[in-house]
PDB file of C-alpha atoms in Angstrom:
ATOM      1  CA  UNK A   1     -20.167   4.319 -16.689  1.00  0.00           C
ATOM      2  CA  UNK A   2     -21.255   7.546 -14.687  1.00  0.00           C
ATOM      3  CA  UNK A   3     -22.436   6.951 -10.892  1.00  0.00           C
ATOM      4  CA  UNK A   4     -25.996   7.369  -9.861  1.00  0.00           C
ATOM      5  CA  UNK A   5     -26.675   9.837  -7.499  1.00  0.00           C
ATOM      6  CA  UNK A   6     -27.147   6.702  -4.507  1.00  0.00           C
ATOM      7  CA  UNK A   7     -23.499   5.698  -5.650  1.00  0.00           C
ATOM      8  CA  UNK A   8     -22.024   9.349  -5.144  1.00  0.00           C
ATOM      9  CA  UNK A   9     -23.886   9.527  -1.514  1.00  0.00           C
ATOM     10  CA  UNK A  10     -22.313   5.946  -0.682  1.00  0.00           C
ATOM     11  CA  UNK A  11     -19.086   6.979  -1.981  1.00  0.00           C
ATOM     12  CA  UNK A  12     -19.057  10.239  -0.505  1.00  0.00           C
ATOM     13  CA  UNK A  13     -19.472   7.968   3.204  1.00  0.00           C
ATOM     14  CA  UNK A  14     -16.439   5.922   2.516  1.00  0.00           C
ATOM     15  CA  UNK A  15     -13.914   7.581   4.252  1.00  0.00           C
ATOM     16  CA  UNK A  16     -14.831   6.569   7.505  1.00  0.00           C
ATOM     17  CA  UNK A  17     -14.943   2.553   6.849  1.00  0.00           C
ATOM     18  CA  UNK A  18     -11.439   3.382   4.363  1.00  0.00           C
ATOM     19  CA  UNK A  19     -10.434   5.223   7.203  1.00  0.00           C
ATOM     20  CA  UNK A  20     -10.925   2.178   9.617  1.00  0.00           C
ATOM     21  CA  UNK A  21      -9.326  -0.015   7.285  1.00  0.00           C
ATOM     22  CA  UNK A  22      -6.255   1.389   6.927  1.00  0.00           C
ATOM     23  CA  UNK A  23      -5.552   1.615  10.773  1.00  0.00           C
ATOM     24  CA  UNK A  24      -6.154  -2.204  10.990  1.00  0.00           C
ATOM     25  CA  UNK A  25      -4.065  -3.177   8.406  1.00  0.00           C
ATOM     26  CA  UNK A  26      -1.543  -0.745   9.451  1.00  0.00           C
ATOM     27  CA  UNK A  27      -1.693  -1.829  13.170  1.00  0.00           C
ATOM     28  CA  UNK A  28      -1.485  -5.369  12.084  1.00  0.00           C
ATOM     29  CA  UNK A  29       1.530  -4.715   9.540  1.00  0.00           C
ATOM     30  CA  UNK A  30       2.720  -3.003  12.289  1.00  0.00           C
ATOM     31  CA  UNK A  31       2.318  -5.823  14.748  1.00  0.00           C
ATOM     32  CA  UNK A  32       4.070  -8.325  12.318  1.00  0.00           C
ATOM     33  CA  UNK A  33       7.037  -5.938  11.953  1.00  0.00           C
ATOM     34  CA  UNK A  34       7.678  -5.636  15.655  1.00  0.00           C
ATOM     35  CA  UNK A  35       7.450  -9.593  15.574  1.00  0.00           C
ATOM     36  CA  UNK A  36       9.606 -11.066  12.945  1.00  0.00           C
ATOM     37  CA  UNK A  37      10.578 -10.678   9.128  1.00  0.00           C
ATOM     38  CA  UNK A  38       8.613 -14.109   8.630  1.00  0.00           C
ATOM     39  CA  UNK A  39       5.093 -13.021  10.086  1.00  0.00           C
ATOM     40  CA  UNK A  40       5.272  -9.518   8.084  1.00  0.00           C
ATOM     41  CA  UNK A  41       6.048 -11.499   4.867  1.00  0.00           C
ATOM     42  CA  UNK A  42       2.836 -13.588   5.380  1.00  0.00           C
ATOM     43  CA  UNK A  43       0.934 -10.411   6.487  1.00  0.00           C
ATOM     44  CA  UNK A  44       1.747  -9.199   2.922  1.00  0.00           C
ATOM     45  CA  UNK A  45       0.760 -12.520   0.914  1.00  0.00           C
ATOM     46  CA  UNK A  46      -2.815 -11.898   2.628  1.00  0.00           C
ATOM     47  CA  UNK A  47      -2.490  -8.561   1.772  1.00  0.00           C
ATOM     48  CA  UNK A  48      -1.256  -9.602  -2.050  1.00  0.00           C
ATOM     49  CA  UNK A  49      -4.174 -12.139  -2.045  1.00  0.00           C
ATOM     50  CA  UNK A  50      -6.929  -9.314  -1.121  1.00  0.00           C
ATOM     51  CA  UNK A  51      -5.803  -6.940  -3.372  1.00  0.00           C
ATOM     52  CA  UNK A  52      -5.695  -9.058  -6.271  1.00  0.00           C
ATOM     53  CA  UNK A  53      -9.577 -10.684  -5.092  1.00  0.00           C
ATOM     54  CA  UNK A  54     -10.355  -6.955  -5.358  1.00  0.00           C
ATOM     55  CA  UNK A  55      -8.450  -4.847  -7.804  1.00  0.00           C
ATOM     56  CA  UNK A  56     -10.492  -5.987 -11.067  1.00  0.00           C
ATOM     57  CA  UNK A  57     -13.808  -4.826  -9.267  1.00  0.00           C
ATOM     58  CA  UNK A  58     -12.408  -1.551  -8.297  1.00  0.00           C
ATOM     59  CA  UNK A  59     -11.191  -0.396 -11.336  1.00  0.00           C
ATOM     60  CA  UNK A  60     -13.735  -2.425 -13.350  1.00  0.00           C
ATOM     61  CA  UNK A  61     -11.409  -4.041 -15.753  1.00  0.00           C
ATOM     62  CA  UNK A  62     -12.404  -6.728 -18.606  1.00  0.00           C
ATOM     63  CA  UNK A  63     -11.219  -9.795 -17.289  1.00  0.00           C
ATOM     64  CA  UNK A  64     -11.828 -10.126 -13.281  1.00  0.00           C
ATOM     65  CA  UNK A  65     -10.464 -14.020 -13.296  1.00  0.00           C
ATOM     66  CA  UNK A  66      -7.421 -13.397 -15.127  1.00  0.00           C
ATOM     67  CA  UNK A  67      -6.512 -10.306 -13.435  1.00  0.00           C
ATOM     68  CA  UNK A  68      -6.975 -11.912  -9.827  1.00  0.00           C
ATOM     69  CA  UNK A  69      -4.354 -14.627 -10.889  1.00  0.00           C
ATOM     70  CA  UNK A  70      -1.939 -12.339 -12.374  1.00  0.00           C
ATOM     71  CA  UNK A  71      -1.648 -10.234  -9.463  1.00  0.00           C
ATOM     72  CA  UNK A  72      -1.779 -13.071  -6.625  1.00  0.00           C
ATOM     73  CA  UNK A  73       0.856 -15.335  -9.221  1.00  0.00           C
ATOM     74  CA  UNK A  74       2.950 -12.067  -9.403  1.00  0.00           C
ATOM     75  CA  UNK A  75       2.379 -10.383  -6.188  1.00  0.00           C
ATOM     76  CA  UNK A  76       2.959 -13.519  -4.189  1.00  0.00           C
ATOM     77  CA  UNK A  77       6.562 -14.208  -5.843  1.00  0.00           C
ATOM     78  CA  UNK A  78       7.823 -10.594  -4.952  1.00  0.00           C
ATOM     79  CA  UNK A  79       6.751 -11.446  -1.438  1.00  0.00           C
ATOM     80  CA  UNK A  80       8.791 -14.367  -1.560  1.00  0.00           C
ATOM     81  CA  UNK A  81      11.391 -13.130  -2.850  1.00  0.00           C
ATOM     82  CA  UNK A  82      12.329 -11.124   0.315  1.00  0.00           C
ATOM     83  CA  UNK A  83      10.662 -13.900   2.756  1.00  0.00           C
ATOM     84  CA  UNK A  84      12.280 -16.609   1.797  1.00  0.00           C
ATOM     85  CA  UNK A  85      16.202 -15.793   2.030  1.00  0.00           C
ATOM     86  CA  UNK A  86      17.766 -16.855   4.834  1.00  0.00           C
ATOM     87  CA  UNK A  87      20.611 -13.807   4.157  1.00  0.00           C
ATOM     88  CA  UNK A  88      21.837 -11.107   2.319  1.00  0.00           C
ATOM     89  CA  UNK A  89      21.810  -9.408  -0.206  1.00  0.00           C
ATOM     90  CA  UNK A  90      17.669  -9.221   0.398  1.00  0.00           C
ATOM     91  CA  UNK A  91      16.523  -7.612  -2.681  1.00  0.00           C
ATOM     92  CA  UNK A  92      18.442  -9.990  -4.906  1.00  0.00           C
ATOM     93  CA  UNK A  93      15.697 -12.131  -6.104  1.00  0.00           C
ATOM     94  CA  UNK A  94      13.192  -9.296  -6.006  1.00  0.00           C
ATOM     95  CA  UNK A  95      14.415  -8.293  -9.915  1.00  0.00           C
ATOM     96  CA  UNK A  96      13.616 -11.915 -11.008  1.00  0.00           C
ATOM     97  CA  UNK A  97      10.272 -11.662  -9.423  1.00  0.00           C
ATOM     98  CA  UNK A  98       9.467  -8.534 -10.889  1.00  0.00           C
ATOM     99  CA  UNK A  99      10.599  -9.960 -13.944  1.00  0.00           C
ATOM    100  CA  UNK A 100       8.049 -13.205 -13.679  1.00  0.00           C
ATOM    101  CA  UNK A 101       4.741 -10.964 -12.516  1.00  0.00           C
ATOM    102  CA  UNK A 102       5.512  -8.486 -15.548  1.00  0.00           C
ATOM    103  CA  UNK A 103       5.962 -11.819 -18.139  1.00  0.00           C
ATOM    104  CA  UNK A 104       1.984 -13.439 -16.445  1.00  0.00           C
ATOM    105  CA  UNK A 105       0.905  -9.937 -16.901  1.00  0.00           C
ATOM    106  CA  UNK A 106       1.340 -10.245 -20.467  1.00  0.00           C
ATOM    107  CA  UNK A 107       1.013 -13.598 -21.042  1.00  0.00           C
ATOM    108  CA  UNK A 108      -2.453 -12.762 -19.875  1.00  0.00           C
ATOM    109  CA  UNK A 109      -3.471 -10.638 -22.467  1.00  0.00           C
ATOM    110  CA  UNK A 110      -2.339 -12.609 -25.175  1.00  0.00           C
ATOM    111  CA  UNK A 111      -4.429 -16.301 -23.733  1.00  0.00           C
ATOM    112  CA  UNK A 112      -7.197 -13.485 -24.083  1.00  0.00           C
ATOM    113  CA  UNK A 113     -10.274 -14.573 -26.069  1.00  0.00           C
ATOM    114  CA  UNK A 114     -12.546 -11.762 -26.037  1.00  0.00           C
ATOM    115  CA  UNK A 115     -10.588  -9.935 -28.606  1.00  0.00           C
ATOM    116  CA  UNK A 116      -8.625  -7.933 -25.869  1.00  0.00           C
ATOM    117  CA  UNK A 117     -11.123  -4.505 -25.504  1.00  0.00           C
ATOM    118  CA  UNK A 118      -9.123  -2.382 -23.556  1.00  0.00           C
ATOM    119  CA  UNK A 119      -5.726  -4.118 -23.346  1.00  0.00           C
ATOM    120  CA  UNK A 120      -3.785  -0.976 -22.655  1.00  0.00           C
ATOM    121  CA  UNK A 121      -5.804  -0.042 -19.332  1.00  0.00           C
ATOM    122  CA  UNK A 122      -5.864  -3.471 -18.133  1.00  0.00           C
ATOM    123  CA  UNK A 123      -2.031  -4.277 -18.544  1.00  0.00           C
ATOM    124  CA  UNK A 124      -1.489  -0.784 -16.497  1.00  0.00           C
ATOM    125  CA  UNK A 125      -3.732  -1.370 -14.022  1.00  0.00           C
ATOM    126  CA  UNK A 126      -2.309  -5.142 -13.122  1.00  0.00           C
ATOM    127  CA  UNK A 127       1.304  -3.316 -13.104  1.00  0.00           C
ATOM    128  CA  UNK A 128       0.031  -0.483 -11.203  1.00  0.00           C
ATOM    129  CA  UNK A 129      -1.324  -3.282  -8.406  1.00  0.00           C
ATOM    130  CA  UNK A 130       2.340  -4.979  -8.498  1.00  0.00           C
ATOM    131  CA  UNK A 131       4.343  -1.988  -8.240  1.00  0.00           C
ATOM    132  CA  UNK A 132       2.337  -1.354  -5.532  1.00  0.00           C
ATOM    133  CA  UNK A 133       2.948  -4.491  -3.975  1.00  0.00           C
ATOM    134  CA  UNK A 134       6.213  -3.962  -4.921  1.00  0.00           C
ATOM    135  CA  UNK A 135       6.616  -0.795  -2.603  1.00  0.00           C
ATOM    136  CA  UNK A 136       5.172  -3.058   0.459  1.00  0.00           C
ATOM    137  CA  UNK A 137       7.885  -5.575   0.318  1.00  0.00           C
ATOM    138  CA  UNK A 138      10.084  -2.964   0.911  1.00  0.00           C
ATOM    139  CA  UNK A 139       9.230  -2.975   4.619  1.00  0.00           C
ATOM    140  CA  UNK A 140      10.418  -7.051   4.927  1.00  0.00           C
ATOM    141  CA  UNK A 141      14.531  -6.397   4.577  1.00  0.00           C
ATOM    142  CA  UNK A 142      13.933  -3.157   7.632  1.00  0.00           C
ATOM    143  CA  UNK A 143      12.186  -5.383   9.746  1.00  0.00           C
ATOM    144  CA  UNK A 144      15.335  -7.268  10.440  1.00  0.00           C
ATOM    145  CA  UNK A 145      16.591  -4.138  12.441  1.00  0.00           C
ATOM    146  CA  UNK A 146      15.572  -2.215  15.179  1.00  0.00           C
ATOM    147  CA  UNK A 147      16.031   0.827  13.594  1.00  0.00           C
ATOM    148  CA  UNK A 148      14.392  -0.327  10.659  1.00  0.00           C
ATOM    149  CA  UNK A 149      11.372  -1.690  12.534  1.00  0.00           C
ATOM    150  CA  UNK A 150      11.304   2.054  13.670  1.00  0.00           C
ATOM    151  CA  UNK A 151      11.113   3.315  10.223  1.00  0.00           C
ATOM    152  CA  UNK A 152       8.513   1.007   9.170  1.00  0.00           C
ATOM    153  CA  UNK A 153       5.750   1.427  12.686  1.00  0.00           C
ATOM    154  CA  UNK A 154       6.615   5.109  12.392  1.00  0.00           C
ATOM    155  CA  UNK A 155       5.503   5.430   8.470  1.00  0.00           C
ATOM    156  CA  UNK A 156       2.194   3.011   9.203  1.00  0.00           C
ATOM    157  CA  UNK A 157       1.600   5.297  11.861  1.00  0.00           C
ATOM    158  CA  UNK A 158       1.644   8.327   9.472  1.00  0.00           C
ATOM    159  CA  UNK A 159      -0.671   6.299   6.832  1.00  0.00           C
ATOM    160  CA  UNK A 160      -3.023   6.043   9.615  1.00  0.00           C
ATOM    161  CA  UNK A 161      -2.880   9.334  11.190  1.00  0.00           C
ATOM    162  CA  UNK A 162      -3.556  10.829   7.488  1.00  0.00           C
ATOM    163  CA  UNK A 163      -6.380   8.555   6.887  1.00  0.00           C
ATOM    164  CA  UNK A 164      -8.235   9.147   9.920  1.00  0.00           C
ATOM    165  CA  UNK A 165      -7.923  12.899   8.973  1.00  0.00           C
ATOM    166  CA  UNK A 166      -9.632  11.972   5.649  1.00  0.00           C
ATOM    167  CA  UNK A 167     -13.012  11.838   8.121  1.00  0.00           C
ATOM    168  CA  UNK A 168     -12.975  15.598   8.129  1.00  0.00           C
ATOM    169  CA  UNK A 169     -13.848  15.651   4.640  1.00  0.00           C
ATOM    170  CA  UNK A 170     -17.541  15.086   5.342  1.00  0.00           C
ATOM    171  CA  UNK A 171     -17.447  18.480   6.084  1.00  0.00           C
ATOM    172  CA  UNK A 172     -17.548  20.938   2.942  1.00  0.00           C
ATOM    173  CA  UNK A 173     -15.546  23.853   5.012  1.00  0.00           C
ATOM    174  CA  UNK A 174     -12.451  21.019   5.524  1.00  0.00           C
ATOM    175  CA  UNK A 175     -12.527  19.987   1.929  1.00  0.00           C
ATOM    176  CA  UNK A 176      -9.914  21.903   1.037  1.00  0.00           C
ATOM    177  CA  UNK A 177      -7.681  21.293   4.304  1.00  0.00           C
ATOM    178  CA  UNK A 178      -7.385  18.088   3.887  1.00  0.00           C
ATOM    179  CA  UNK A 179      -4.046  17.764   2.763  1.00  0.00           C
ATOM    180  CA  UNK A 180      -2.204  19.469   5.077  1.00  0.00           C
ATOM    181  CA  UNK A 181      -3.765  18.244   7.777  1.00  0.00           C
ATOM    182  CA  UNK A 182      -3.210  14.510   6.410  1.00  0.00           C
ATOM    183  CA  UNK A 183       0.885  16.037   6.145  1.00  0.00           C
ATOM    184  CA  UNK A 184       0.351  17.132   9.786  1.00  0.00           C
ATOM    185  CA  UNK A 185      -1.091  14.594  11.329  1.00  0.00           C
ATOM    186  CA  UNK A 186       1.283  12.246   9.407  1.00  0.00           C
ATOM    187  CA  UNK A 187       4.250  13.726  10.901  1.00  0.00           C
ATOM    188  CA  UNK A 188       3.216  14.636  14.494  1.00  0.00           C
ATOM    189  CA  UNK A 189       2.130  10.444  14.274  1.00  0.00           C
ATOM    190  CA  UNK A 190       5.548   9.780  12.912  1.00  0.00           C
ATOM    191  CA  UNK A 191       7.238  11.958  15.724  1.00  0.00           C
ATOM    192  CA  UNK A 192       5.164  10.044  18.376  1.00  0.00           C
ATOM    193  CA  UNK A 193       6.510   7.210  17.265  1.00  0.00           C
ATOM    194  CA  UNK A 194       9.930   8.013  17.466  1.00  0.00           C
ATOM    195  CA  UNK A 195       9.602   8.741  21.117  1.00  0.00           C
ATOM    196  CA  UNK A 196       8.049   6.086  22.009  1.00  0.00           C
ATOM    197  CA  UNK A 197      11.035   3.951  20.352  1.00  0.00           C
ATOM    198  CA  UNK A 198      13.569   6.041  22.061  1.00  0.00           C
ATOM    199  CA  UNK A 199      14.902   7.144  18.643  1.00  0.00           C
ATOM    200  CA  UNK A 200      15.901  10.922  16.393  1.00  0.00           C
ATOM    201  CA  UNK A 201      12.713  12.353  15.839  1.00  0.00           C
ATOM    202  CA  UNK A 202      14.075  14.529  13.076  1.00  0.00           C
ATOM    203  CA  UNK A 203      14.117  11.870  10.276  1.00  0.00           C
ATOM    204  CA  UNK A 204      10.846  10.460  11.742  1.00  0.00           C
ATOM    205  CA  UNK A 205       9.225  13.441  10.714  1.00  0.00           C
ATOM    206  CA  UNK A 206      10.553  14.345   7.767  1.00  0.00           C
ATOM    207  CA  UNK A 207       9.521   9.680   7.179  1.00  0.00           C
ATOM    208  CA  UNK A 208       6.052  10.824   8.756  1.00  0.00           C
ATOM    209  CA  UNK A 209       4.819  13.764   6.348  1.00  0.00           C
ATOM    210  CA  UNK A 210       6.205  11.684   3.318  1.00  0.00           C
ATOM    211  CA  UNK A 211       4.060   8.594   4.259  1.00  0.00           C
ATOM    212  CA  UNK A 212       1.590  10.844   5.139  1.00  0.00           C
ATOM    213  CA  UNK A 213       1.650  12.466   1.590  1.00  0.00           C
ATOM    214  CA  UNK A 214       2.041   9.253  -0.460  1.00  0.00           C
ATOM    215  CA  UNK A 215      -0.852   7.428   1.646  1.00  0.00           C
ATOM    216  CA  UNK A 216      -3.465  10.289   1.085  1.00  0.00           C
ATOM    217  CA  UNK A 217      -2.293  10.848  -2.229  1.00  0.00           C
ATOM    218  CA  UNK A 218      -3.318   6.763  -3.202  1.00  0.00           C
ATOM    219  CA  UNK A 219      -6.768   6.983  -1.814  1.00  0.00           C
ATOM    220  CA  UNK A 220      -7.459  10.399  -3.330  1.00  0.00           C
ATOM    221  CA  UNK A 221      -6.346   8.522  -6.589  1.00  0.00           C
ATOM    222  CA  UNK A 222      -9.149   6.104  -6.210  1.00  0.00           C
ATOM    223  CA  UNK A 223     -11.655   7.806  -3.889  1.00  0.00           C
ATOM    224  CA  UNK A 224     -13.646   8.959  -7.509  1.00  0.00           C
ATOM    225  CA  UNK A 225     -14.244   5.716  -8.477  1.00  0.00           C
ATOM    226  CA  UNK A 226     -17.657   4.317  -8.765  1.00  0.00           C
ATOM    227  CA  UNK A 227     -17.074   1.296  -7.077  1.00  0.00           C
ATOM    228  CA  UNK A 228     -15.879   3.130  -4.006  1.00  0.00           C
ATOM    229  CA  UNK A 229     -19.488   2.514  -2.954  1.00  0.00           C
ATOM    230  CA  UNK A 230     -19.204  -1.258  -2.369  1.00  0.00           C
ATOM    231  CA  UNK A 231     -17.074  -2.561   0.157  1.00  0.00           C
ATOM    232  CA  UNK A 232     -14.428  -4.945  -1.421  1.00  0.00           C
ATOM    233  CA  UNK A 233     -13.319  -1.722  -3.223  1.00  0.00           C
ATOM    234  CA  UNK A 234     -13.019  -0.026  -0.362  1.00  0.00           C
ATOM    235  CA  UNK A 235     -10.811  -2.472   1.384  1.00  0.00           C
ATOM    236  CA  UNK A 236      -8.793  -2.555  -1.911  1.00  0.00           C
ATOM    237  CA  UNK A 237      -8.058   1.291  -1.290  1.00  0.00           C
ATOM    238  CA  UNK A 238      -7.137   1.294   2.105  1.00  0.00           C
ATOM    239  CA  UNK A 239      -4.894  -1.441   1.327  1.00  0.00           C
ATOM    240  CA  UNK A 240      -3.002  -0.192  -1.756  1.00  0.00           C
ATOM    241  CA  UNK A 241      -2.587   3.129   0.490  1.00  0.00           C
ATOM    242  CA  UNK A 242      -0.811   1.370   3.158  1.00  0.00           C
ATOM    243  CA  UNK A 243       1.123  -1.053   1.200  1.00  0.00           C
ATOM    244  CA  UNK A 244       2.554   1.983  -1.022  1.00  0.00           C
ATOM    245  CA  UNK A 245       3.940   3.486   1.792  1.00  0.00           C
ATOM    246  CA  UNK A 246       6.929   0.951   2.051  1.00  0.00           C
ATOM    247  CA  UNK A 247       9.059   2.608  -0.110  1.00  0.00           C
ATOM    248  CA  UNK A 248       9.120   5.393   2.356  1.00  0.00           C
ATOM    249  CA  UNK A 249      11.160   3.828   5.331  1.00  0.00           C
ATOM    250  CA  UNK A 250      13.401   2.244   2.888  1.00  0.00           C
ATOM    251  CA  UNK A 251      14.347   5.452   0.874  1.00  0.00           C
ATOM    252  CA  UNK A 252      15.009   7.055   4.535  1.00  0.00           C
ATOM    253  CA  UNK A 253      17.360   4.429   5.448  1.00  0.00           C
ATOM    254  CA  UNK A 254      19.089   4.020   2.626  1.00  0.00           C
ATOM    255  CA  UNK A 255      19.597   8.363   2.528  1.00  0.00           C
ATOM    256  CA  UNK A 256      20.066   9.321   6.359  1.00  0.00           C
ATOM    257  CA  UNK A 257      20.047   5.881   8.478  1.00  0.00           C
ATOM    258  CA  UNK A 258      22.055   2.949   6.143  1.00  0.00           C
ATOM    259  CA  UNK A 259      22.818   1.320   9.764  1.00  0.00           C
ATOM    260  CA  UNK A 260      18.624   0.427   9.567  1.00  0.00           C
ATOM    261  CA  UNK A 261      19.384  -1.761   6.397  1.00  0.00           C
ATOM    262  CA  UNK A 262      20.323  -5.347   7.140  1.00  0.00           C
ATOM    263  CA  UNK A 263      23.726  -6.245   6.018  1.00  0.00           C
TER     264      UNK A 263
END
């Protein structure tokens, strides 16, 4: 369905509460991290639980109920399936999880009764929400290290740093600036970071512009849909594009800093 013209002018004012968004759920991600692997793993089952509440509206999919308890059923496991070990090997369960939220997803569509209209964009979007979800989990096994509690503040530093820069895009001369100065502002963030943690600020940058990239990247993938004028969409966004930077710190570690990866 094409916008009206008042859902363009709300949408085109979203950045700023997106942009607000995104620092509070990465400061309190953040927070959790520094904290313990338990409190970020609940973090992330509230974050699970929003996303799902919000994901059918945003992409205005056919069956809102179902879809809301295929993501939270599915979403919810892979959460647990990194909280709840008491040791290592911490992705091991994480397969099996994946497994189960792919199985509800379509189990779903076939306990469908309204002759499954659009089956092929709703089954993509639900696994587009869990790998998503999937990403964010990533951060649980790092926060059991110092280094890897580095890794994960410094890349939620660079999702904020590029979505505040995201504000500059209510003006038309910035418009097309906006993505290096998300990159920049994601890596000088990043860099911060590391010296504030006493830690190599090389890898932090090269972890800041690549959270950076994949952050602004996610909201520009949704920031054209109509429902970006409503809120619950909004908060949807500027979850998804902090929760997809987890894979970040984890592919850093596991390349340049395997001593960040619990044993």
């Amino acid at each position: 369905m094409p916008s009206t013209p008042v859902q363009e002018a709300a949408r085109r004012g979203a950045q700023v509460p997106v942009a607000v968004a995104v620092v509070a759920v990465s400061l309190l991600l953040g927070m959790a991290s520094l904290t313990s692997a338990g409190l970020l793993s609940l973090a992330l089952a509230a974050a699970v639980v929003v996303v799902a509440w919000g994901w059918a509206g945003a992409l205005a999919l056919p069956t809102p109920r179902g879809t809301v308890g295929t993501i939270t059923v599915g979403g919810l496991a892979l959460v647990a399936a990194v909280g709840l070990p008491a040791e290592g090997p911490w992705l091991s369960w994480v397969p099996a999880a994946l497994s189960l939220a792919m199985l509800a997803a379509f189990t779903h569509q076939l306990l469908r009764r309204d002759g499954r209209p659009r089956v092929v964009t709703s089954v993509s979007a639900v696994v587009l929400a869990l790998g998503i979800v999937a990403c964010g989990i990533l951060m649980v096994p790092l926060s059991r290290t110092d280094e890897g509690v580095a890794l994960v503040v410094g890349s939620l530093a660079a999702a904020s740093a590029s979505a505040l820069t995201d504000m500059a895009g209510r003006w038309a001369a910035m418009a097309t600036w906006l993505t290096p100065l998300a990159l920049l502002a994601g890596g000088a963030a990043a860099v911060a970071t590391a010296l504030v943690m006493d830690v190599p600020w090389t890898t932090w940058l090269l972890l800041g512009v690549a959270g950076a990239a994949l952050s602004h990247a996610m909201r520009g993938i949704v920031a054209p849909l109509p429902a970006m004028s409503r809120p619950r969409p909004r908060l949807v966004a500027a979850l998804t594009s902090v929760l997809v930077v987890g894979v970040v710190p984890y592919l850093t570690a596991l390349v340049f800093l395997p001593d960040a990866l619990p044993l």
